CSV table of C-alpha atoms in Angstrom, one decimal:
chain,number,residue,atom,x,y,z
A,1,MET,CA,64.6,-23.3,46.8
A,2,GLY,CA,61.3,-24.8,46.8
A,3,GLU,CA,58.2,-22.6,45.2
A,4,ARG,CA,56.7,-21.7,48.8
A,5,ALA,CA,60.3,-20.9,49.8
A,6,ARG,CA,61.0,-18.6,46.6
A,7,VAL,CA,58.2,-16.4,47.0
A,8,ASP,CA,58.9,-16.1,51.0
A,9,ALA,CA,62.2,-14.9,49.8
A,10,LEU,CA,61.2,-12.4,47.8
A,11,TRP,CA,58.3,-11.0,50.2
A,12,GLN,CA,60.6,-10.7,52.9
A,13,ALA,CA,63.6,-9.3,50.6
A,14,GLY,CA,61.0,-7.0,48.8
A,15,VAL,CA,62.0,-7.9,46.0
A,16,PRO,CA,60.1,-5.8,43.3
A,17,VAL,CA,58.3,-8.7,41.5
A,18,VAL,CA,56.8,-6.2,39.3
A,19,ALA,CA,52.8,-6.4,38.8
A,20,LEU,CA,52.6,-9.7,40.3
A,21,PHE,CA,52.7,-8.3,43.9
A,22,LEU,CA,50.6,-5.1,42.8
A,23,LEU,CA,47.6,-6.8,42.2
A,24,VAL,CA,46.6,-10.8,43.6
A,25,PHE,CA,43.6,-9.5,44.2
A,26,ALA,CA,40.5,-12.0,43.6
A,27,VAL,CA,39.6,-15.1,41.6
A,28,ILE,CA,36.0,-15.8,40.4
A,29,ALA,CA,35.1,-19.8,39.6
A,30,HIS,CA,33.3,-21.3,36.6
A,31,PRO,CA,33.2,-25.0,35.5
A,32,SER,CA,35.9,-26.3,33.1
A,33,PRO,CA,36.6,-30.1,33.1
A,34,ALA,CA,38.7,-30.5,30.6
A,35,LEU,CA,41.6,-28.7,28.3
A,36,SER,CA,39.4,-28.1,25.3
A,37,THR,CA,36.4,-26.5,27.4
A,38,ALA,CA,38.6,-24.6,29.7
A,39,PHE,CA,38.9,-22.7,26.7
A,40,ALA,CA,35.5,-21.8,26.2
A,41,ALA,CA,33.7,-18.8,27.6
A,42,PRO,CA,33.0,-18.5,31.4
A,43,ALA,CA,29.9,-19.7,32.7
A,44,SER,CA,27.5,-18.5,35.5
A,45,PRO,CA,28.5,-19.1,38.8
A,46,GLU,CA,26.1,-21.7,39.8
A,47,ALA,CA,23.7,-21.8,43.0
A,48,GLY,CA,24.4,-23.4,46.1
A,49,ALA,CA,27.2,-21.3,47.9
A,50,THR,CA,28.1,-22.1,51.7
A,51,GLY,CA,30.4,-19.4,52.6
A,52,VAL,CA,33.6,-19.8,54.3
A,53,ALA,CA,32.4,-20.6,57.8
A,54,SER,CA,31.2,-24.0,56.3
A,55,CYS,CA,34.6,-24.6,55.6
A,56,ALA,CA,36.1,-23.6,59.0
A,57,GLY,CA,36.0,-26.2,61.7
A,58,SER,CA,38.7,-27.1,63.7
A,59,THR,CA,38.1,-31.0,61.8
A,60,CYS,CA,38.3,-29.3,58.4
A,61,HIS,CA,40.2,-26.7,57.2
A,62,GLY,CA,40.5,-24.1,60.2
A,63,ARG,CA,43.1,-25.5,62.6
A,64,GLU,CA,45.9,-23.3,64.0
A,65,GLU,CA,48.4,-25.8,62.8
A,66,PRO,CA,48.9,-28.1,59.7
A,67,THR,CA,48.5,-31.2,61.3
A,68,GLY,CA,45.9,-33.0,59.2
A,69,ALA,CA,47.0,-36.6,57.8
A,70,VAL,CA,45.5,-36.1,54.0
A,71,VAL,CA,45.2,-32.4,54.3
A,72,ARG,CA,46.9,-29.7,56.1
A,73,LEU,CA,44.2,-28.3,58.1
A,74,ASP,CA,45.1,-24.9,58.3
A,75,GLU,CA,44.1,-23.8,55.3
A,76,LEU,CA,41.5,-20.8,56.5
A,77,LYS,CA,44.8,-19.5,58.7
A,78,ILE,CA,46.6,-19.0,55.9
A,79,TRP,CA,43.8,-17.8,53.6
A,80,GLN,CA,43.6,-14.6,56.1
A,81,ASP,CA,47.5,-14.1,56.7
A,82,GLU,CA,48.2,-10.4,56.8
A,83,SER,CA,51.6,-10.9,56.4
A,84,SER,CA,52.1,-12.5,53.5
A,85,PRO,CA,50.8,-12.4,49.8
A,86,ALA,CA,48.8,-16.0,50.7
A,87,GLY,CA,46.3,-13.6,52.5
A,88,ALA,CA,45.3,-11.2,49.3
A,89,HIS,CA,41.9,-13.3,48.4
A,90,SER,CA,40.7,-12.2,52.1
A,91,ARG,CA,41.5,-9.0,52.0
A,92,ALA,CA,40.1,-8.3,48.4
A,93,TRP,CA,36.8,-6.7,49.3
A,94,ARG,CA,38.9,-4.7,52.7
A,95,VAL,CA,41.0,-3.0,50.1
A,96,LEU,CA,38.3,-1.3,48.4
A,97,GLY,CA,37.8,1.0,51.7
A,98,GLU,CA,41.3,2.1,51.5
A,99,PRO,CA,42.5,5.2,50.1
A,100,ARG,CA,43.8,4.1,46.7
A,101,ALA,CA,40.6,2.5,45.7
A,102,ARG,CA,38.3,5.1,46.8
A,103,ALA,CA,40.4,7.9,44.9
A,104,ILE,CA,40.1,5.4,41.7
A,105,ALA,CA,36.3,5.3,42.3
A,106,ALA,CA,36.3,9.0,42.5
A,107,ARG,CA,37.3,9.5,39.3
A,108,LEU,CA,35.9,7.1,37.9
A,109,GLY,CA,32.3,8.4,39.5
A,110,ILE,CA,31.5,5.0,40.5
A,111,GLY,CA,30.3,5.8,44.0
A,112,ASP,CA,31.4,3.5,46.6
A,113,PRO,CA,34.1,0.7,45.6
A,114,GLN,CA,33.0,-1.2,48.5
A,115,SER,CA,29.3,-1.7,46.5
A,116,ALA,CA,29.8,-0.9,43.0
A,117,ALA,CA,29.7,-4.0,40.6
A,118,VAL,CA,32.2,-2.9,38.3
A,119,CYS,CA,34.6,-3.5,41.5
A,120,THR,CA,32.8,-6.4,43.4
A,121,GLY,CA,32.9,-8.7,40.1
A,122,CYS,CA,36.4,-10.0,41.4
A,123,HIS,CA,36.9,-8.2,44.6
A,124,VAL,CA,34.1,-10.0,46.0
A,125,GLY,CA,34.2,-14.2,45.1
A,126,ALA,CA,31.4,-16.3,44.1
A,127,GLY,CA,30.1,-18.1,47.1
A,128,ALA,CA,31.2,-15.1,49.5
A,129,ALA,CA,28.5,-15.4,52.2
A,130,ARG,CA,29.1,-11.7,52.8
A,131,PRO,CA,31.1,-9.1,50.9
A,132,SER,CA,33.4,-8.8,53.6
A,133,GLU,CA,34.4,-12.2,53.1
A,134,GLY,CA,36.3,-10.8,49.7
A,135,VAL,CA,37.6,-14.1,47.9
A,136,GLY,CA,36.6,-16.8,50.0
A,137,CYS,CA,37.1,-20.8,49.2
A,138,GLU,CA,34.1,-20.9,46.7
A,139,GLY,CA,35.5,-18.2,44.8
A,140,CYS,CA,38.1,-21.0,43.8
A,141,HIS,CA,36.9,-24.1,44.2
A,142,GLY,CA,33.1,-23.5,43.1
A,143,ASN,CA,30.0,-23.3,45.5
A,144,ALA,CA,30.1,-26.3,47.5
A,145,ALA,CA,26.4,-27.4,48.4
A,146,ASN,CA,26.4,-30.0,46.5
A,147,TRP,CA,29.9,-31.4,47.2
A,148,LEU,CA,30.3,-30.2,50.3
A,149,ALA,CA,29.4,-33.5,52.2
A,150,SER,CA,30.7,-36.0,50.0
A,151,HIS,CA,33.9,-33.4,50.5
A,152,TYR,CA,34.5,-34.9,54.2
A,153,ALA,CA,32.9,-38.1,53.9
A,154,VAL,CA,35.0,-41.4,54.9
A,155,GLY,CA,35.8,-43.3,51.4
A,156,GLY,CA,35.3,-39.9,49.6
A,157,SER,CA,37.2,-38.8,46.6
A,158,HIS,CA,38.6,-35.9,44.5
A,159,ALA,CA,37.2,-37.2,41.0
A,160,ASN,CA,32.8,-37.6,43.0
A,161,ASN,CA,33.9,-34.2,44.6
A,162,VAL,CA,34.4,-32.7,40.9
A,163,ALA,CA,31.5,-34.9,39.2
A,164,ARG,CA,29.6,-33.0,41.9
A,165,GLY,CA,30.8,-29.4,41.4
A,166,MET,CA,34.2,-28.9,42.9
A,167,ARG,CA,36.3,-27.0,40.6
A,168,ALA,CA,39.4,-29.5,39.5
A,169,LEU,CA,41.9,-26.8,40.4
A,170,ASP,CA,44.7,-29.6,39.8
A,171,GLN,CA,44.2,-29.8,36.1
A,172,PRO,CA,46.0,-26.5,34.7
A,173,ALA,CA,43.8,-25.4,32.1
A,174,VAL,CA,40.8,-25.0,34.8
A,175,ARG,CA,42.8,-23.4,37.4
A,176,ALA,CA,44.0,-20.8,34.5
A,177,ALA,CA,40.7,-20.2,33.2
A,178,ILE,CA,39.4,-19.6,37.3
A,179,CYS,CA,42.5,-17.3,37.8
A,180,LEU,CA,41.9,-15.3,34.5
A,181,ASP,CA,38.4,-14.2,35.0
A,182,CYS,CA,39.6,-11.8,37.2
A,183,HIS,CA,43.7,-11.6,36.7
A,184,TYR,CA,43.0,-10.8,33.1
A,185,GLY,CA,39.2,-10.4,32.6
A,186,SER,CA,36.2,-11.9,31.4
A,187,ASP,CA,32.9,-11.0,29.7
A,188,LYS,CA,30.9,-11.3,32.6
A,189,SER,CA,29.8,-8.2,34.8
A,190,GLY,CA,32.7,-6.3,36.8
A,191,GLN,CA,35.2,-8.8,35.6
A,192,PHE,CA,36.7,-6.4,32.9
A,193,ALA,CA,39.1,-3.9,33.9
A,194,GLU,CA,39.2,-1.5,31.1
A,195,HIS,CA,41.4,1.1,29.9
A,196,ARG,CA,39.4,4.0,31.8
A,197,ILE,CA,39.7,1.9,35.1
A,198,MET,CA,43.7,1.7,34.5
A,199,ALA,CA,43.8,5.4,33.7
A,200,ALA,CA,41.9,6.0,37.0
A,201,GLY,CA,44.9,4.4,38.6
A,202,HIS,CA,43.9,0.9,39.0
A,203,PRO,CA,47.0,-1.4,38.7
A,204,ARG,CA,48.0,-3.3,35.7
A,205,LEU,CA,47.1,-6.8,35.2
A,206,SER,CA,49.8,-9.2,34.8
A,207,PHE,CA,49.1,-13.0,34.6
A,208,GLU,CA,51.6,-15.6,35.1
A,209,LEU,CA,49.8,-19.3,36.7
A,210,ASP,CA,52.5,-21.0,38.7
A,211,LEU,CA,53.8,-17.9,40.3
A,212,PHE,CA,50.2,-17.1,41.1
A,213,SER,CA,49.5,-20.3,42.0
A,214,THR,CA,52.5,-20.1,44.5
A,215,LEU,CA,51.4,-16.9,46.2
A,216,GLU,CA,48.1,-18.6,47.1
A,217,LYS,CA,49.7,-21.9,47.9
A,218,HIS,CA,47.7,-23.8,50.5
A,219,TRP,CA,48.4,-27.2,50.1
A,220,ASN,CA,50.9,-29.9,49.9
A,221,GLU,CA,51.8,-31.5,46.9
A,222,ASP,CA,52.9,-34.7,48.6
A,223,ALA,CA,52.8,-38.2,47.5
A,224,ASP,CA,49.2,-38.4,49.1
A,225,TYR,CA,48.2,-35.6,46.9
A,226,ALA,CA,49.8,-36.9,43.8
A,227,GLN,CA,48.0,-40.2,44.5
A,228,ARG,CA,44.6,-38.1,44.7
A,229,LYS,CA,45.2,-35.7,42.0
A,230,ARG,CA,47.5,-34.6,39.4
A,231,ALA,CA,50.6,-32.6,40.8
A,232,PRO,CA,51.6,-30.9,37.2
A,233,SER,CA,55.0,-28.9,37.1
A,234,ALA,CA,55.6,-25.2,37.5
A,235,ALA,CA,56.9,-25.8,34.2
A,236,THR,CA,53.7,-27.2,32.8
A,237,LEU,CA,52.1,-24.4,34.6
A,238,TRP,CA,53.7,-21.3,33.0
A,239,VAL,CA,53.2,-22.9,29.5
A,240,VAL,CA,49.7,-24.0,30.0
A,241,GLY,CA,49.2,-20.3,31.6
A,242,GLN,CA,50.6,-18.5,28.7
A,243,ALA,CA,48.4,-20.2,26.4
A,244,MET,CA,45.3,-19.7,27.8
A,245,ALA,CA,46.2,-16.2,28.9
A,246,LEU,CA,46.6,-15.6,24.9
A,247,ASP,CA,43.4,-17.4,24.3
A,248,ARG,CA,41.4,-15.5,26.3
A,249,ALA,CA,43.0,-12.2,25.5
A,250,LEU,CA,42.1,-12.9,21.8
A,251,GLY,CA,38.5,-14.2,22.7
A,252,LEU,CA,37.6,-10.9,24.5
A,253,PHE,CA,39.1,-8.6,22.0
A,254,ALA,CA,36.8,-10.8,19.5
A,255,ASN,CA,33.6,-9.6,21.9
A,256,ASP,CA,32.5,-6.3,20.1
A,257,ARG,CA,30.9,-5.2,23.5
A,258,LEU,CA,34.6,-5.3,25.2
A,259,ALA,CA,36.5,-4.5,22.0
A,260,ASN,CA,35.4,-1.2,21.2
A,261,ARG,CA,34.4,1.9,22.9
A,262,GLY,CA,32.7,4.6,20.3
A,263,MET,CA,35.1,5.6,17.5
A,264,PHE,CA,37.9,4.2,19.6
A,265,PRO,CA,39.1,0.8,20.3
A,266,GLU,CA,39.4,-0.7,24.0
A,267,LEU,CA,43.2,0.3,24.6
A,268,TYR,CA,43.5,-2.2,27.1
A,269,PHE,CA,44.2,-5.0,24.8
A,270,PHE,CA,47.3,-3.0,23.5
A,271,ASP,CA,51.0,-2.6,24.9
A,272,CYS,CA,51.2,0.3,27.1
A,273,GLN,CA,54.4,1.5,26.5
A,274,SER,CA,53.9,2.1,22.9
A,275,CYS,CA,51.8,5.1,23.7
A,276,HIS,CA,53.2,5.8,27.7
A,277,ARG,CA,56.9,7.2,26.3
A,278,ARG,CA,58.7,10.1,27.0
A,279,ILE,CA,58.3,12.6,24.2
A,280,SER,CA,59.9,16.2,22.9
A,281,ASP,CA,60.2,18.8,20.3
A,282,GLU,CA,64.3,18.7,21.0
A,283,PRO,CA,66.2,18.2,17.9
A,284,SER,CA,68.1,16.1,19.0
A,285,TYR,CA,65.8,13.9,20.6
A,286,ARG,CA,65.5,9.8,19.2
A,287,PRO,CA,62.5,7.5,19.8
A,288,SER,CA,63.0,4.9,22.5
A,289,SER,CA,61.4,1.9,20.8
A,290,PRO,CA,63.8,-0.1,19.2
A,291,THR,CA,62.4,-2.4,16.5
A,292,ASN,CA,60.5,-5.5,17.2
A,293,PRO,CA,60.5,-8.1,14.9
A,294,GLY,CA,57.9,-10.0,16.4
A,295,ARG,CA,55.2,-7.3,15.1
A,296,ASP,CA,54.5,-6.1,11.2
A,297,THR,CA,53.1,-3.0,12.6
A,298,PRO,CA,54.3,0.7,11.0
A,299,ILE,CA,55.6,3.3,13.4
A,300,GLY,CA,53.1,4.9,15.2
A,301,THR,CA,50.6,2.3,15.2
A,302,VAL,CA,49.8,1.2,18.5
A,303,PRO,CA,50.4,-3.0,18.7
A,304,PHE,CA,48.4,-5.8,20.3
A,305,GLN,CA,50.1,-6.5,23.7
A,306,ASP,CA,51.7,-9.6,23.2
A,307,GLU,CA,53.5,-10.7,26.2
A,308,ASN,CA,52.4,-14.0,26.3
A,309,MET,CA,53.1,-14.5,22.2
A,310,ILE,CA,56.5,-14.1,22.9
A,311,MET,CA,57.1,-16.2,25.8
A,312,LEU,CA,54.8,-19.5,23.9
A,313,ALA,CA,57.3,-18.4,20.9
A,314,ALA,CA,60.3,-19.3,22.4
A,315,ALA,CA,58.6,-22.4,24.4
A,316,ALA,CA,57.5,-23.7,21.3
A,317,ARG,CA,60.8,-23.6,19.2
A,318,VAL,CA,62.0,-26.1,21.8
A,319,GLY,CA,59.1,-28.5,22.6
A,320,ALA,CA,56.9,-28.2,19.4
A,321,PRO,CA,59.1,-27.0,16.4
A,322,ASP,CA,56.4,-27.7,14.0
A,323,LEU,CA,54.2,-25.8,15.2
A,324,ALA,CA,56.4,-22.9,16.4
A,325,SER,CA,56.6,-21.5,12.7
A,326,ARG,CA,53.5,-21.6,12.0
A,327,PHE,CA,52.8,-19.7,15.3
A,328,VAL,CA,54.9,-17.1,14.8
A,329,ALA,CA,53.6,-16.2,11.5
A,330,ASP,CA,50.2,-16.4,12.9
A,331,SER,CA,51.2,-13.7,15.5
A,332,ILE,CA,52.9,-11.6,13.0
A,333,ALA,CA,50.0,-11.7,10.7
A,334,PHE,CA,47.8,-11.0,13.8
A,335,HIS,CA,49.6,-8.0,14.3
A,336,LYS,CA,49.2,-6.6,10.7
A,337,ALA,CA,45.8,-7.2,10.3
A,338,ILE,CA,44.9,-5.1,13.2
A,339,THR,CA,46.4,-2.6,10.9
A,340,VAL,CA,44.1,-3.7,8.2
A,341,SER,CA,40.8,-3.9,9.4
A,342,ARG,CA,38.6,-5.2,12.6
A,343,PRO,CA,37.3,-8.4,10.2
A,344,ALA,CA,40.7,-9.2,9.2
A,345,ALA,CA,42.3,-9.3,12.6
A,346,LEU,CA,38.8,-11.5,13.8
A,347,ALA,CA,40.1,-14.0,11.3
A,348,ALA,CA,43.7,-13.8,12.3
A,349,ALA,CA,42.7,-14.1,16.1
A,350,ALA,CA,40.6,-17.0,15.6
A,351,ARG,CA,43.9,-18.6,13.7
A,352,LEU,CA,46.2,-17.5,16.6
A,353,ARG,CA,43.6,-19.0,19.4
A,354,SER,CA,43.7,-22.1,17.6
A,355,ASP,CA,47.6,-22.0,17.7
A,356,ALA,CA,47.7,-21.4,20.9
A,357,ARG,CA,45.7,-24.5,22.1
A,358,ALA,CA,47.4,-26.8,20.0
A,359,LEU,CA,50.6,-25.6,21.9
A,360,ALA,CA,48.5,-25.8,25.2
A,361,ASP,CA,47.9,-29.4,24.2
A,362,ARG,CA,51.7,-30.5,23.2
A,363,LEU,CA,53.8,-28.7,26.1
A,364,SER,CA,51.9,-29.9,28.9
A,365,GLY,CA,54.2,-32.7,29.9
A,366,ILE,CA,57.6,-30.7,29.5
A,367,GLY,CA,60.5,-32.4,30.7
A,368,THR,CA,63.6,-31.2,32.4
A,369,ARG,CA,66.0,-31.4,29.2
A,370,GLU,CA,63.0,-28.8,27.9
A,371,VAL,CA,63.2,-26.7,30.8
A,372,PHE,CA,67.0,-25.7,30.3
A,373,ALA,CA,66.7,-25.3,26.6
A,374,MET,CA,63.2,-22.9,27.2
A,375,ILE,CA,65.4,-21.1,29.6
A,376,ALA,CA,67.9,-20.4,27.3
A,377,ALA,CA,65.3,-19.5,24.4
A,378,LEU,CA,64.0,-16.5,26.5
A,379,SER,CA,67.4,-14.4,25.9
A,380,ASP,CA,68.7,-15.9,23.1
A,381,THR,CA,69.1,-14.1,19.8
A,382,VAL,CA,65.6,-15.4,18.6
A,383,THR,CA,63.5,-13.9,21.4
A,384,ALA,CA,65.9,-11.1,22.9
A,385,PRO,CA,65.2,-8.8,20.4
A,386,ARG,CA,61.4,-9.0,20.8
A,387,PHE,CA,61.8,-7.4,24.4
A,388,THR,CA,61.3,-3.6,23.5
A,389,ASP,CA,58.3,-3.1,26.1
A,390,TYR,CA,57.6,-3.3,29.7
A,391,GLU,CA,55.0,-6.0,30.1
A,392,GLY,CA,57.3,-9.2,27.9
A,393,SER,CA,60.3,-8.5,29.8
A,394,VAL,CA,57.9,-8.4,33.0
A,395,GLN,CA,57.0,-12.1,31.7
A,396,ALA,CA,60.1,-13.2,30.9
A,397,VAL,CA,62.1,-12.7,34.2
A,398,MET,CA,58.8,-14.6,35.9
A,399,ALA,CA,59.3,-17.1,33.6
A,400,VAL,CA,63.0,-17.9,34.0
A,401,ASP,CA,61.9,-17.8,37.9
A,402,THR,CA,59.3,-20.4,37.4
A,403,LEU,CA,60.9,-22.2,35.2
A,404,LEU,CA,64.6,-22.5,37.3
A,405,SER,CA,61.5,-23.6,40.5
A,406,SER,CA,60.6,-26.4,38.3
A,407,LEU,CA,64.2,-27.6,37.9
A,408,SER,CA,64.6,-27.2,41.6
A,409,ASP,CA,61.4,-28.9,42.4
A,410,ALA,CA,62.1,-31.8,40.0
A,411,GLY,CA,65.9,-32.0,41.3
A,412,ALA,CA,67.7,-31.2,38.5
A,413,VAL,CA,69.3,-28.5,40.4
A,414,SER,CA,70.2,-28.1,43.9
A,415,ARG,CA,69.1,-25.4,46.5
A,416,ALA,CA,72.5,-24.2,47.2
A,417,ASP,CA,72.9,-23.5,43.4
A,418,VAL,CA,69.7,-21.6,43.4
A,419,ALA,CA,70.2,-19.7,45.9
A,420,ARG,CA,73.7,-18.9,44.5
A,421,ILE,CA,72.5,-17.7,40.9
A,422,ARG,CA,70.0,-15.9,42.5
A,423,PRO,CA,71.4,-12.3,42.6
A,424,SER,CA,71.2,-12.7,39.1
A,425,ILE,CA,67.4,-13.1,39.2
A,426,ASP,CA,67.2,-10.7,41.1
A,427,ARG,CA,68.9,-8.1,39.1
A,428,ALA,CA,66.7,-9.0,35.7
A,429,TYR,CA,63.5,-8.3,38.2
A,430,ALA,CA,65.0,-5.0,39.1
A,431,ALA,CA,65.5,-4.1,35.6
A,432,THR,CA,61.4,-4.2,35.6
A,433,HIS,CA,60.8,-2.6,38.9
A,434,ASP,CA,60.2,0.6,37.6
A,435,PRO,CA,58.1,0.7,34.3
A,436,ASN,CA,58.9,4.4,33.4
A,437,ALA,CA,62.5,3.7,33.8
A,438,TYR,CA,62.5,0.4,31.6
A,439,ASN,CA,65.6,0.1,29.1
A,440,PRO,CA,65.2,-2.7,26.7
A,441,LEU,CA,68.8,-3.1,26.1
A,442,ALA,CA,69.6,-2.9,29.8
A,443,PHE,CA,67.0,-5.5,30.4
A,444,ARG,CA,68.4,-8.0,27.9
A,445,THR,CA,71.3,-7.8,29.6
A,446,ALA,CA,70.2,-8.6,32.9
A,447,LEU,CA,68.0,-11.6,31.6
A,448,ARG,CA,71.0,-12.8,29.5
A,449,THR,CA,73.1,-13.1,32.9
A,450,ALA,CA,70.5,-14.6,34.5
A,451,THR,CA,69.7,-17.5,31.7
A,452,ASN,CA,73.6,-17.9,31.3
A,453,ALA,CA,74.1,-18.7,35.0
A,454,ILE,CA,71.2,-21.1,35.1
A,455,GLY,CA,72.3,-23.0,32.0
A,456,GLY,CA,76.0,-23.8,34.1
A,457,LEU,CA,73.9,-26.0,36.2
A,458,ARG,CA,73.0,-28.0,33.7
């Protein structure tokens, strides 16, 4: 089953793809020409927006059918699709006028959410000619004034467009950096969904680069695409996305303005279920959280959200074993440093960020053999005990789905085989359907069943 078919099947069946479908709402662009610079702090969007209308001609991207010889030419129709998640960006501003958003705004005391900067920083994309456009073309591809003419010129090239300011979204690190601005957060105005916003009712943010890309996919990765651009595999998108998500989290945590709220830390960075658990004074009550071997933190301490650390550790054991031990050790040291002092935590975070960047470089070209091994590693006896909390488990089931899709795209497994084992993956998704009913042991069993089924296809 291909990526688009995978998402369509899940969407039509109503399968709970957990937080992924809760919030696919905005993407803001910033320049990032290479992997090394993609990890840098987001830059301010440049001037020169032209608006969605500049892309909407019938000879450009505004056709009703995908009849283009080079690109589809019906991209605008997909962006506006009301029946699927592919249209979420076009609806980004409109949802701010719905009852849920207005209730959140009322609790926060910020006035009209459709004009409040804390909301429009992500729900209105850079380059929008008017707020109602939501997140339009330039929100992801970059403001087009400098490259629009070369984009449609006969003989033009992608490289020339990128040189003029178009975002190189074929590069996984560039794409991840852009998506993360709103699907995790940035230090720009209106792009950090702090804990008080979550407490007011905003959906939890969860990011997985390949699955998010698939949800918004309005291009065909055919031979012509591969000739003009890069066509990274789903596995590469996944692992680079995990590394960059961790880098972004640690980078924002290092920002004193974002990381502290008076005498309290900003709780957005920490594991939700560590506090949001059932409590009881009954003598027979036992804490519901099993010990997590990846965290050297005392009981009662709120740990840093480590979903991306868990994913990267599993991937590193397969694709970069020489870096894996250091990464795991630095992850544990970071958890421990948080219990010591902020200076100690920042020093440990810097080391862990360096590890994440090194893994993004090393793992960006993983092959079929490694993908099978990574799927197995996600539920083996080393990784499974780390699934003590909901967020890490959500990442794990999305990872298994994405890596299976990568195998299917590469022809390593048949679509018939993918369809046959789809129910086992759906059961793993179901085990993360409700964070309030999450059961670590039940999830581990469901995930292991799914990964064993995939391993049987090898």
